[in-house]
Short mmCIF file of C-alpha atoms and ligand atoms in Angstrom, two decimals:
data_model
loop_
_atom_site.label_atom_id
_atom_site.label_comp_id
_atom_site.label_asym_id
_atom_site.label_seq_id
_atom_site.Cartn_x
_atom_site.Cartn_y
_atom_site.Cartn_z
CA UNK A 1172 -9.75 19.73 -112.59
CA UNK A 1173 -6.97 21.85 -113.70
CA UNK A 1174 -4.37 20.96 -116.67
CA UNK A 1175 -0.90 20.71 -115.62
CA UNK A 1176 2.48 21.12 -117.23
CA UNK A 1177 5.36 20.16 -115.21
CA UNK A 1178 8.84 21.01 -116.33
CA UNK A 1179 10.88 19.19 -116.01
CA UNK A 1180 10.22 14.96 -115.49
CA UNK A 1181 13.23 13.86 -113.28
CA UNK A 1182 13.49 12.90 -109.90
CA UNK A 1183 11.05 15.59 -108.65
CA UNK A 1184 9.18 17.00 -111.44
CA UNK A 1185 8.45 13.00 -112.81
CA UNK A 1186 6.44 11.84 -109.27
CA UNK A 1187 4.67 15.10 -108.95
CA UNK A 1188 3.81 15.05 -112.12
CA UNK A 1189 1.93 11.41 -111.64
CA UNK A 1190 0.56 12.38 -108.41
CA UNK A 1191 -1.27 15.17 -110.23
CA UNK A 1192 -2.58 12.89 -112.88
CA UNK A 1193 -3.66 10.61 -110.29
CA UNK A 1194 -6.03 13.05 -108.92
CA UNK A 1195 -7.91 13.13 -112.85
CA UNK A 1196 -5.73 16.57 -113.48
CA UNK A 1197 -4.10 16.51 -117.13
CA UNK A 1198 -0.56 16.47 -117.24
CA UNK A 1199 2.28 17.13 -119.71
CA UNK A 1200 5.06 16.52 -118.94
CA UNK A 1201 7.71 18.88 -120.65
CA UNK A 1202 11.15 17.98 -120.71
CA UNK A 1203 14.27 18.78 -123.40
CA UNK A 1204 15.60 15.09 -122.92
CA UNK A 1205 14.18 12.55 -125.47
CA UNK A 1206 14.76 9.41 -123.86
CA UNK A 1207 13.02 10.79 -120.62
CA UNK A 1208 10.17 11.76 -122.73
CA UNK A 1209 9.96 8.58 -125.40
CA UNK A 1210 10.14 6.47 -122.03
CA UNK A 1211 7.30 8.10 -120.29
CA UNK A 1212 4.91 8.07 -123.11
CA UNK A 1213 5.46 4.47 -123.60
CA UNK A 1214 4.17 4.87 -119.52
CA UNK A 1215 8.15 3.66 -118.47
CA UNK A 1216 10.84 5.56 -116.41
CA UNK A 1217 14.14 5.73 -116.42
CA UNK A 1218 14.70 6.48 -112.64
CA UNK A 1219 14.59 3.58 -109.49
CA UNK A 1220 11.91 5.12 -107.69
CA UNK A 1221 9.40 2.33 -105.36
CA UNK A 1222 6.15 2.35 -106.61
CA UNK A 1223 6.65 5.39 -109.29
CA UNK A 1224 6.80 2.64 -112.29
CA UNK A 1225 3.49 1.40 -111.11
CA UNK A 1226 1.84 4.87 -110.59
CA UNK A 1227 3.44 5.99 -113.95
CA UNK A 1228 2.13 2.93 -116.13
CA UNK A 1229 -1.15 3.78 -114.76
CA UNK A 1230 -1.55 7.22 -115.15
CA UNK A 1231 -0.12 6.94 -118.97
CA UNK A 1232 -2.28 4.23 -119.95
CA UNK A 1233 -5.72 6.48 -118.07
CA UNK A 1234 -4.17 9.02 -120.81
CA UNK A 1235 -3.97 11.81 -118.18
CA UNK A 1236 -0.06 11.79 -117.89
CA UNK A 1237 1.88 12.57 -121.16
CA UNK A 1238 5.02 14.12 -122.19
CA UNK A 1239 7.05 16.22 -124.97
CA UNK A 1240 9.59 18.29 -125.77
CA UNK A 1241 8.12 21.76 -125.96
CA UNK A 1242 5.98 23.68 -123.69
CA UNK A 1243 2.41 23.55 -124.12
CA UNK A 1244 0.32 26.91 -124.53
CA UNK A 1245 -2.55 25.24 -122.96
CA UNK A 1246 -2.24 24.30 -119.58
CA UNK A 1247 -3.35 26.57 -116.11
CA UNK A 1248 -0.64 25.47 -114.17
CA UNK A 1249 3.33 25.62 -115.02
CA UNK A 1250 5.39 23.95 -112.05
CA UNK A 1251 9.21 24.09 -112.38
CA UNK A 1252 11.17 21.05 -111.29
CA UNK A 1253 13.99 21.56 -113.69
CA UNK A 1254 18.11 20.75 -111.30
CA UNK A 1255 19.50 23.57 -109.66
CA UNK A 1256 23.27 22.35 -109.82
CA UNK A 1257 26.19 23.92 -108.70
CA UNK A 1258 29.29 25.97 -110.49
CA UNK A 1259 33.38 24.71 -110.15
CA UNK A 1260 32.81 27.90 -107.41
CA UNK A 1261 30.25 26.74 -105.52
CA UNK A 1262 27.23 29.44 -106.72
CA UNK A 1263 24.61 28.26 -107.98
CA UNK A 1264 24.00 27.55 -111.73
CA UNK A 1265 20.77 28.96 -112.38
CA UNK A 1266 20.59 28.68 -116.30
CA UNK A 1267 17.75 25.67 -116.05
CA UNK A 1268 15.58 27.66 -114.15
CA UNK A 1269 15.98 31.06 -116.35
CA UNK A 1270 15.53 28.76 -119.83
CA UNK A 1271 12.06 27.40 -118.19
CA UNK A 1272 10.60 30.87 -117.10
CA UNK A 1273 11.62 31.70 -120.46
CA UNK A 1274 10.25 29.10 -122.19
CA UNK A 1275 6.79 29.76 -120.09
CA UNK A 1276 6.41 33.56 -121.39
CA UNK A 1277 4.32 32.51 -124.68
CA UNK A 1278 2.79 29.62 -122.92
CA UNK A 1279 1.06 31.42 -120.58
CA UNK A 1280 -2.52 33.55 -120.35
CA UNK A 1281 -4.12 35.62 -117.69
CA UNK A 1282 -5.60 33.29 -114.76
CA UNK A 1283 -2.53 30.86 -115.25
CA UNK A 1284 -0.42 29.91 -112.13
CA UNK A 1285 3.60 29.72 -112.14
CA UNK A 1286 5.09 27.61 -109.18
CA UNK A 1287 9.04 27.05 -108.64
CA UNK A 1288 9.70 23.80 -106.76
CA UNK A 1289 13.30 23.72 -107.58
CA UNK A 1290 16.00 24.30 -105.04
CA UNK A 1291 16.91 27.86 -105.59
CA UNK A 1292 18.45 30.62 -103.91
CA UNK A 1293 17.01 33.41 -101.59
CA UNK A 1294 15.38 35.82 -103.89
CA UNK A 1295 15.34 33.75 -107.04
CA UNK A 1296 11.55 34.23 -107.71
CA UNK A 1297 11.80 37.93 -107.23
CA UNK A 1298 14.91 38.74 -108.59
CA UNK A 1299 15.55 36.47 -111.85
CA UNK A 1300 11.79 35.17 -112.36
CA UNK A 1301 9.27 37.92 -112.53
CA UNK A 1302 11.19 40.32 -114.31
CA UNK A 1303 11.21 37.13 -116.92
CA UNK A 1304 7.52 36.90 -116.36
CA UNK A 1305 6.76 40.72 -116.59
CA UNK A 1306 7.26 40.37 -120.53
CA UNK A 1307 4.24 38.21 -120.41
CA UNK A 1308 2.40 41.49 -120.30
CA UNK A 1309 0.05 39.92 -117.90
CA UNK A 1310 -0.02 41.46 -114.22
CA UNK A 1311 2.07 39.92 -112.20
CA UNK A 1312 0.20 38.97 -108.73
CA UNK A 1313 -3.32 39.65 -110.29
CA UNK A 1314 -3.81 37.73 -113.53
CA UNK A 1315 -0.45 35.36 -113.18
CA UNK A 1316 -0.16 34.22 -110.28
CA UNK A 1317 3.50 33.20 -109.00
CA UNK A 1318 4.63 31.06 -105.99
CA UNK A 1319 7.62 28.88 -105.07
CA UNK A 1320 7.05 25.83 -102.95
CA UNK A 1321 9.78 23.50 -102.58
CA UNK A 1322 9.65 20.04 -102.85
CA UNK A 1323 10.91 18.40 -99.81
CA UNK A 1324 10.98 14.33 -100.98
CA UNK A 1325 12.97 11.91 -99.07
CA UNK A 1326 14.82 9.91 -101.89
CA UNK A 1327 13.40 6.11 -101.71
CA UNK A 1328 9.98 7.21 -100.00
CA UNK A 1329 8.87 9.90 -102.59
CA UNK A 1330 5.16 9.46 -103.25
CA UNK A 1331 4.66 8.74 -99.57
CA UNK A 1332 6.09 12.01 -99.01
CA UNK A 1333 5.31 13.72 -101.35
CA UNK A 1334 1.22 12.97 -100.25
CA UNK A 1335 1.81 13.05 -96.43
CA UNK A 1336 4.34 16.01 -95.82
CA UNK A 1337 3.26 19.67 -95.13
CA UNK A 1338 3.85 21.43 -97.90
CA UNK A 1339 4.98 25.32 -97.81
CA UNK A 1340 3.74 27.33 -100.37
CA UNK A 1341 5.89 31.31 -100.37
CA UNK A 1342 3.49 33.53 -103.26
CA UNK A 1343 4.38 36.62 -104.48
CA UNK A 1344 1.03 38.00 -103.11
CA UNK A 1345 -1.78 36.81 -101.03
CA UNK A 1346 -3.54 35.99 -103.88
CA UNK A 1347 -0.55 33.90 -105.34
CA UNK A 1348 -0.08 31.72 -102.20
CA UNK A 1349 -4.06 30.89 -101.68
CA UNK A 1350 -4.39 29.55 -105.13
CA UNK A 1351 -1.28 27.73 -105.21
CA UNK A 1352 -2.54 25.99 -102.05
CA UNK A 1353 -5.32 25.24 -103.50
CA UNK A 1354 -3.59 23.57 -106.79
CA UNK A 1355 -1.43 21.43 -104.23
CA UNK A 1356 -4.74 20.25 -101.29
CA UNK A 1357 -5.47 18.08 -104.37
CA UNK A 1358 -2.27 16.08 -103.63
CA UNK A 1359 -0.68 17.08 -100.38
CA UNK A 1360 -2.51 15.12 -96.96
CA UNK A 1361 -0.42 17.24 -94.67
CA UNK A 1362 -0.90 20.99 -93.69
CA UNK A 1363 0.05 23.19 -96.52
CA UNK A 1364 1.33 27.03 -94.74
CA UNK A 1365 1.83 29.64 -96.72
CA UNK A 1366 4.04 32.71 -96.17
CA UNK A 1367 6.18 35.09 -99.13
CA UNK A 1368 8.35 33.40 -101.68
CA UNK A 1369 11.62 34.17 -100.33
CA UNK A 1370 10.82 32.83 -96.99
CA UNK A 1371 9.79 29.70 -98.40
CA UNK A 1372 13.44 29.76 -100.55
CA UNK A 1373 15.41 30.37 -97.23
CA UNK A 1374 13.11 27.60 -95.45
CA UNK A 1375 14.24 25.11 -97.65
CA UNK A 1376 17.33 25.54 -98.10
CA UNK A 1377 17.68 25.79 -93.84
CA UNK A 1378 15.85 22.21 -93.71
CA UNK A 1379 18.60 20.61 -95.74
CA UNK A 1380 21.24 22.76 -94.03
CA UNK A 1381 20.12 22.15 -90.67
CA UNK A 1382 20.82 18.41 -91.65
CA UNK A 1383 24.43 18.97 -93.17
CA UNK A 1384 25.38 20.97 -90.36
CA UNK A 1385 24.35 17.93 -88.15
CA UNK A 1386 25.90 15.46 -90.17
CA UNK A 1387 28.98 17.71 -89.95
CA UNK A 1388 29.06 17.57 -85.94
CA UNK A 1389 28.60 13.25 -86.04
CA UNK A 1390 32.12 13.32 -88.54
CA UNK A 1391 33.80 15.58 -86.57
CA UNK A 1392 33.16 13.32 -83.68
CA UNK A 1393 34.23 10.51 -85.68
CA UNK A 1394 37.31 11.94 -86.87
CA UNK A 1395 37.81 13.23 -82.93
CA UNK A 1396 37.16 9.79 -81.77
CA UNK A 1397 39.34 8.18 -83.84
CA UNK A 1398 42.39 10.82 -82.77
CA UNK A 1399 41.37 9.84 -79.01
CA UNK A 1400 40.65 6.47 -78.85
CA UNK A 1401 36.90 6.28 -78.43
CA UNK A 1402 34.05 4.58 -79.89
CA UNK A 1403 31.96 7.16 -82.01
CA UNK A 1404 29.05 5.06 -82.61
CA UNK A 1405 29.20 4.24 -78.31
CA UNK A 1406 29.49 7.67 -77.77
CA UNK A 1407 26.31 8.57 -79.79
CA UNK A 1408 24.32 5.71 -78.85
CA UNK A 1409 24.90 6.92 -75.63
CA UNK A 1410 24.37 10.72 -75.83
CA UNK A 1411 21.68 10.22 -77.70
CA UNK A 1412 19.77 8.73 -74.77
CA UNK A 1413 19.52 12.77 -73.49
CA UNK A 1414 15.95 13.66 -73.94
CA UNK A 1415 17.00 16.60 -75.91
CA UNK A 1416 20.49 15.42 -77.86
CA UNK A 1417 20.38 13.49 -81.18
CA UNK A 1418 23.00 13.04 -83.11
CA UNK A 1419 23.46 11.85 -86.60
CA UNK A 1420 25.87 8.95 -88.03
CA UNK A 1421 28.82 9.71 -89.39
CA UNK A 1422 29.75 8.00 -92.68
CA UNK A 1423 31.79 8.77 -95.78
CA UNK A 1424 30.31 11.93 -96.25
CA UNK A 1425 27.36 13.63 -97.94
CA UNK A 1426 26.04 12.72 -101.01
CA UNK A 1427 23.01 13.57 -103.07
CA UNK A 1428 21.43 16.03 -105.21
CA UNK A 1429 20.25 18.01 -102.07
CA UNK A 1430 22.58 18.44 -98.83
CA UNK A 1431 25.30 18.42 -100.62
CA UNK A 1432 24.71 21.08 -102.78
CA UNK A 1433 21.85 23.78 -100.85
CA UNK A 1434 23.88 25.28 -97.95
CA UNK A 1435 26.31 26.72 -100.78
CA UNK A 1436 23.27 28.54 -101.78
CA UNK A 1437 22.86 30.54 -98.84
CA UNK A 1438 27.02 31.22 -98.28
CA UNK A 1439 27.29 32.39 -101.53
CA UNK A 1440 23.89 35.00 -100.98
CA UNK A 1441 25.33 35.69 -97.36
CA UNK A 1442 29.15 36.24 -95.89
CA UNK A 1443 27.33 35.02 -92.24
CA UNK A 1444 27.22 32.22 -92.86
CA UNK A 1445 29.91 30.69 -91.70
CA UNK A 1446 29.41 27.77 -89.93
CA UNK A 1447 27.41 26.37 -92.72
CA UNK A 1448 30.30 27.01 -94.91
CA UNK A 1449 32.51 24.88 -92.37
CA UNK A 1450 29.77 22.17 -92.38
CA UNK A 1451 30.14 21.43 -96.05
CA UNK A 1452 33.64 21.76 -96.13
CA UNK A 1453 33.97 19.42 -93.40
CA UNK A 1454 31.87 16.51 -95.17
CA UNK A 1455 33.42 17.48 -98.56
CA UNK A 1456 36.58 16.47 -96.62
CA UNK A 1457 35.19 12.88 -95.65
CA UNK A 1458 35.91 10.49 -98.63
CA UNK A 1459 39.77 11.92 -98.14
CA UNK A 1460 39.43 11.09 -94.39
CA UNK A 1461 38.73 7.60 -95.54
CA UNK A 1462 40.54 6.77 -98.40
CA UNK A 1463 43.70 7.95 -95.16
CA UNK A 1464 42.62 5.69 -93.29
CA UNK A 1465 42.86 2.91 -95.92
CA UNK A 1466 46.02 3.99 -96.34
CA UNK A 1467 47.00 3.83 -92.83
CA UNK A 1468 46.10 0.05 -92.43
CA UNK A 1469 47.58 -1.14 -95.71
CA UNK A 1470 50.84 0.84 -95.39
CA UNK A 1471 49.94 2.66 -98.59
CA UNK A 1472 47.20 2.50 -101.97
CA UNK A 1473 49.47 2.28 -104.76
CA UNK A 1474 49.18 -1.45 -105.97
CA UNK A 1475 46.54 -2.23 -103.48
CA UNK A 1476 43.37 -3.93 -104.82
CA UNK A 1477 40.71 -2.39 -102.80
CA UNK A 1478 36.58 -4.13 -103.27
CA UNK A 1479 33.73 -1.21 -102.71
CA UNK A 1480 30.43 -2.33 -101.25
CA UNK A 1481 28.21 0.49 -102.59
CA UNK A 1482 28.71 3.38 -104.80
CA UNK A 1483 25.20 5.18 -104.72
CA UNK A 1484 24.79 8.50 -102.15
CA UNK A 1485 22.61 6.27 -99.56
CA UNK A 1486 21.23 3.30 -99.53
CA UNK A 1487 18.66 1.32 -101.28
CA UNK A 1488 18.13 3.49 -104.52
CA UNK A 1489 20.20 4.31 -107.96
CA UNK A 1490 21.33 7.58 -107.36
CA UNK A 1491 25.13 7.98 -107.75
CA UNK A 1492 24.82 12.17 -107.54
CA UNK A 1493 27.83 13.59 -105.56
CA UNK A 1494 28.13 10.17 -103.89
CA UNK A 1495 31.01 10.43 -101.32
CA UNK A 1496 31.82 6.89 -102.84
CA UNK A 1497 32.46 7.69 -106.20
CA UNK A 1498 34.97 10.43 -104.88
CA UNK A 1499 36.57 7.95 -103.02
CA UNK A 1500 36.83 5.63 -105.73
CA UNK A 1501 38.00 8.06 -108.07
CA UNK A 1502 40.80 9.36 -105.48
CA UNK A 1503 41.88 6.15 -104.55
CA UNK A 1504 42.47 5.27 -108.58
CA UNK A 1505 44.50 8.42 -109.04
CA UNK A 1506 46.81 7.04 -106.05
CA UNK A 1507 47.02 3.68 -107.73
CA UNK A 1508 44.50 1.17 -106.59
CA UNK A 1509 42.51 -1.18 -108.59
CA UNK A 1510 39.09 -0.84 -107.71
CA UNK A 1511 36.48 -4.04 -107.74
CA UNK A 1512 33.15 -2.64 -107.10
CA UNK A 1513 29.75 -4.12 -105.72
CA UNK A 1514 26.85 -1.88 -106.76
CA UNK A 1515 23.53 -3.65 -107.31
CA UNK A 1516 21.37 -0.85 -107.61
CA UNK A 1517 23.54 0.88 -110.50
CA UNK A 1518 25.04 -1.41 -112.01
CA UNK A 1519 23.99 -0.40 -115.58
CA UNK A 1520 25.44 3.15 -114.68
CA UNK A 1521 28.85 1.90 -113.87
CA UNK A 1522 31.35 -0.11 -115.49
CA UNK A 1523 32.79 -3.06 -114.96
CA UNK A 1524 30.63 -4.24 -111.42
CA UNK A 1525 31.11 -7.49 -109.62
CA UNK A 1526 28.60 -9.60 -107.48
CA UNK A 1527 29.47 -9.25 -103.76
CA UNK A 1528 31.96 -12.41 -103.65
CA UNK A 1529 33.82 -11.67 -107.38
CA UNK A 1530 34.13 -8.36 -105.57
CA UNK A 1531 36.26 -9.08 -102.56
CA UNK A 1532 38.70 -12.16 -104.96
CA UNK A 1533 42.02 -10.64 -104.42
CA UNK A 1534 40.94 -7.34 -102.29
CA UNK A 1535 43.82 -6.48 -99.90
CA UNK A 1536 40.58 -4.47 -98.54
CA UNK A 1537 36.82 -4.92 -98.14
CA UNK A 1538 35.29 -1.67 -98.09
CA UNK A 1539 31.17 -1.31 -96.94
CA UNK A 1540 30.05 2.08 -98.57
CA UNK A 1541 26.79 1.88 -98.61
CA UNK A 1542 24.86 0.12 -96.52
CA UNK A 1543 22.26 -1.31 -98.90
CA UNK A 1544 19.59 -3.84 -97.66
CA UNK A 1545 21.35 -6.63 -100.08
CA UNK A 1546 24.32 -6.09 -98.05
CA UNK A 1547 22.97 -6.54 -94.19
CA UNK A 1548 23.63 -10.22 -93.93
CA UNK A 1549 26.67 -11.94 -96.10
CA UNK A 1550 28.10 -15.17 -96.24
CA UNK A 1551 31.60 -13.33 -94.58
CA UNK A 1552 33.16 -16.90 -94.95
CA UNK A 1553 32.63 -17.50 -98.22
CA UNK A 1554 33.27 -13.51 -98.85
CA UNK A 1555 36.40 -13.53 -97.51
CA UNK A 1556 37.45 -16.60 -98.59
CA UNK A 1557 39.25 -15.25 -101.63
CA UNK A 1558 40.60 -11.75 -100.04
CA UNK A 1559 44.53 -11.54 -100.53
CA UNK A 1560 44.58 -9.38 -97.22
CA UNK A 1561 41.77 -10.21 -94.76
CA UNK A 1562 40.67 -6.36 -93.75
CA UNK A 1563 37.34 -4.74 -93.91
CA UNK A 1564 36.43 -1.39 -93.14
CA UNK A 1565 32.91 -0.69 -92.16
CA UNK A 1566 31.74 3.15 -93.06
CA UNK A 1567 28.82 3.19 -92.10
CA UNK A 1568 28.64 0.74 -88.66
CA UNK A 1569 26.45 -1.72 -90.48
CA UNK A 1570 28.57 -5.19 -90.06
CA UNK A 1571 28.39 -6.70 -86.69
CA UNK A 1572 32.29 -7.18 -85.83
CA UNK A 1573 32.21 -10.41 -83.92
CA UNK A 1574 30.72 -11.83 -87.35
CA UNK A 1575 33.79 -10.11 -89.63
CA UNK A 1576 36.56 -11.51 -87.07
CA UNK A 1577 35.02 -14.79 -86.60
CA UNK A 1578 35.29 -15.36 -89.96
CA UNK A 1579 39.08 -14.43 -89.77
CA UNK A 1580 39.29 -10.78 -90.83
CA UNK A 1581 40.45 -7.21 -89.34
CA UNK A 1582 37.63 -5.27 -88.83
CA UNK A 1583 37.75 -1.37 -89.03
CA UNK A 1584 35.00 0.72 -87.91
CA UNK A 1585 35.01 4.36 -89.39
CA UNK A 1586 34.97 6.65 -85.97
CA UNK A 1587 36.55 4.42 -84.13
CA UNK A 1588 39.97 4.65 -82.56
N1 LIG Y 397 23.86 11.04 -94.10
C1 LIG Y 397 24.85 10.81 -93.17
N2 LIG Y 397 24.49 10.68 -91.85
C2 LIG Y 397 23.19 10.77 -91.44
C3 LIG Y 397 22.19 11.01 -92.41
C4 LIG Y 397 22.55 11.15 -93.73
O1 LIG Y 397 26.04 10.73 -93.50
O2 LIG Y 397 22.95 10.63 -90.25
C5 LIG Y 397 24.22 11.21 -95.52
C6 LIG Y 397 23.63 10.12 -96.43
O3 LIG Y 397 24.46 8.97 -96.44
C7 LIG Y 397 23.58 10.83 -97.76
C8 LIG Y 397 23.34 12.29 -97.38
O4 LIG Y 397 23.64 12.40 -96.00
O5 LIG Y 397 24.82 10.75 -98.44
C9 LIG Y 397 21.94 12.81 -97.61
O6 LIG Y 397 20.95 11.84 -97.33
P1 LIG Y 397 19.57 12.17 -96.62
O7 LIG Y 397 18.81 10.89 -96.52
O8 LIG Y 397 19.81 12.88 -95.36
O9 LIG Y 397 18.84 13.22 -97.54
P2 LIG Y 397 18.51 13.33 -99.12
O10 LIG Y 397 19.58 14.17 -99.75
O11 LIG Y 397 18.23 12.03 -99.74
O12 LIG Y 397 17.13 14.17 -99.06
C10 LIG Y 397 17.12 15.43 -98.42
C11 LIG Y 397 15.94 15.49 -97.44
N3 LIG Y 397 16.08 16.63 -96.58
C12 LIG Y 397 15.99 16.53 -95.23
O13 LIG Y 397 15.84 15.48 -94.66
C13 LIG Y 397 16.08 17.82 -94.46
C14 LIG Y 397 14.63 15.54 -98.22
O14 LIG Y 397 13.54 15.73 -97.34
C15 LIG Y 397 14.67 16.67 -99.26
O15 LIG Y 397 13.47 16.70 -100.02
C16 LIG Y 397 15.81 16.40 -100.19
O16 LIG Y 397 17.02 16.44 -99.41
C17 LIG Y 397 15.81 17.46 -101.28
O17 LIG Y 397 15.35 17.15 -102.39
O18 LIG Y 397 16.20 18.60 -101.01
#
């Protein structure tokens, strides 16, 4: 059994840190914020996660998870799970990953193991890591070994991913990648291939790019089908039954930690890549394409009173990160709306939230953001009942629109004309 500091205890670092301690390894958590800290030592978390509170509870009370705010000197393996967010001009803000290589230097001894899981530009172990690492004096490749392997955790179904994935693990060496695949076979279920450390950078960041660009294509069909009178959602239902086409859904754009942010990673290290730059623009452009077309059906925003179903990125979880919604929201305050919003999984992040009926009491528009579970099956009488203008805009094609109009309202699909 190996002891295990993971910096970093948020979204990523937090479940892979329990995971580990599940398998009998010590873990320490190390994180600069308190309350993340204070919570998990009292075995809490401060995250909506299924099944992490659970595993977390456990693993603190067994006394193999624990967590504080320096580093410890006396672990074998350092993992870095600490955000990778992005600058006003879209490069990548790199100052939490430099402050924890830093912060490992007089940590670490020879035999000890450095992994990056963060998100991270091509070339970020290379260039800004090891020369961090070389003032360790140890040698770098022989007696500390360095890797980066990328988380790759599906928001909502983390510790099943995070045990059944494959798992790619990019060393510095031979050496480095072997015994970082060992560290992980304690964990991972799924086929763990190794290959160099910038390969492994430029494979994640393609995975979530390769989804953006996707997600891209089913909005520009939306927006397309709209302009020419077509059915988006037919159109993809139907393409989609081509042995070798599927398409995405389009929706209000891209939200998230992840997709939203990674592609801008590889245009700002590259000037090919172009189409990925179009990609992002194009679902950066979706809450504006939106809050038109709200516009469009009520003749105007200003002095409209518009009720939001859903404010979180996707569905079913907390996570409010770059959520599409909460641009929308904010853009369609600065032209003058009042806002009523539904959000049951965030409620205690955002102000002022209404159950689903107070929501839509006076709305001159029902707008579904998020199609949340809680959401699938309303009373549309009862929710409509109080509207001041009986219109509802579906964004995501989740509302079955011989329900909406048989209980009296306009229903508007996003993508279709
Ligand atoms: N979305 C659409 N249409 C779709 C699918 C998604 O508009 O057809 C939107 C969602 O509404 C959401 C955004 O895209 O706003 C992203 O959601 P997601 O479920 O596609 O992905 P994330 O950001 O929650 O997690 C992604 C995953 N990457 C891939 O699927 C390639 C996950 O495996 C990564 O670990 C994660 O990014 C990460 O941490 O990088």
């Amino acid at each position: 059994m190996k002891s295990i500091c993971v910096i970093g205890i948020g979204y990523v670092g937090l479940p892979t840190a329990a995971m580990f301690a599940s398998k009998g390894h010590r873990v320490v958590g190390f994180d600069l914020n308190e309350k993340a800290v204070n919570a998990l030592n009292k075995g809490e978390i401060i995250i909506e996660e299924p099944g992490l509170g659970d595993l977390v509870k456990k693993v603190v009370a067994e006394g193999n998870l624990t967590a504080q705010t320096t580093c410890p000197d006396d672990c074998d393996v350092y993992i870095i799970a600490v955000p990778t967010p992005i600058n006003e001009d879209k490069t990548a803000d790199m100052r939490y990953v430099e402050a924890a290589t830093r912060s490992i230097v007089p940590c670490v001894r020879k035999g000890c193991i450095v992994i990056l899981e963060s998100t991270s530009p091509p070339r970020t172990v290379t260039d800004l890591m090891l020369p961090i690492l070389e003032e360790t004096g140890l040698k770098i490749g022989e007696e500390l070994l360095v890797a980066h392997s990328p988380e790759r955790i599906l928001p909502g179904r983390v510790l099943e991913e995070l045990r059944t994935n494959s798992r790619i693990v990019g060393g510095i060496n031979q050496k480095s990648s072997e015994e970082v695949k060992k560290v992980y076979q304690s964990i991972v279920e799924g086929e763990i291939y190794i290959t160099t450390s910038t390969t492994a950078e430029m494979c994640k960041l393609m995975e979530n790019t390769f989804r953006d660009v996707n997600i891209a294509l089913a909005n520009e069909l939306a927006k397309m089908s709209e302009e020419l009178g077509v059915n988006a959602w037919e159109v993809i239902r139907l393409a989609n039954q081509h042995p070798r086409v599927n398409i995405l859904s389009p929706g209000p754009g891209v939200g998230g930690h992840c997709i939203a942010l990674d592609p801008w990673f590889l245009v700002e290290k590259s000037k090919e890549a172009k189409l990925i730059r179009q990609a992002r623009l194009n679902n950066d452009g979706m809450p504006e394409f939106v809050m038109n077309k709200i516009s469009n059906i009520l003749g105007g925003i200003s002095g409209k009173t518009i009720a939001i179903f859903g404010a979180t990125y996707k569905p079913n979880i907390d996570d409010i990160r770059e959520s599409p919604i909460m641009h929308l929201i904010d853009m369609l305050k600065g032209a003058g709306a009042l806002i009523r919003l539904c959000e049951p999984h965030a409620a205690s992040k955002l102000e002022g939230c209404f159950d689903m009926y107070e929501a839509a009491e006076g709305a001159d528009m029902l707008v579904l953001g998020v199609n949340h579970d809680q959401f699938k099956a309303p009373d549309f009488t009862k929710l409509l009942a109080g509207m001041k203008q009986k219109n509802v805009l579906d964004t995501r094609n989740f509302w079955n629109e011989d329900d909406v109009k048989a209980a009296g309202a306009n229903y508007y699909l996003l993508g279709k004309g």
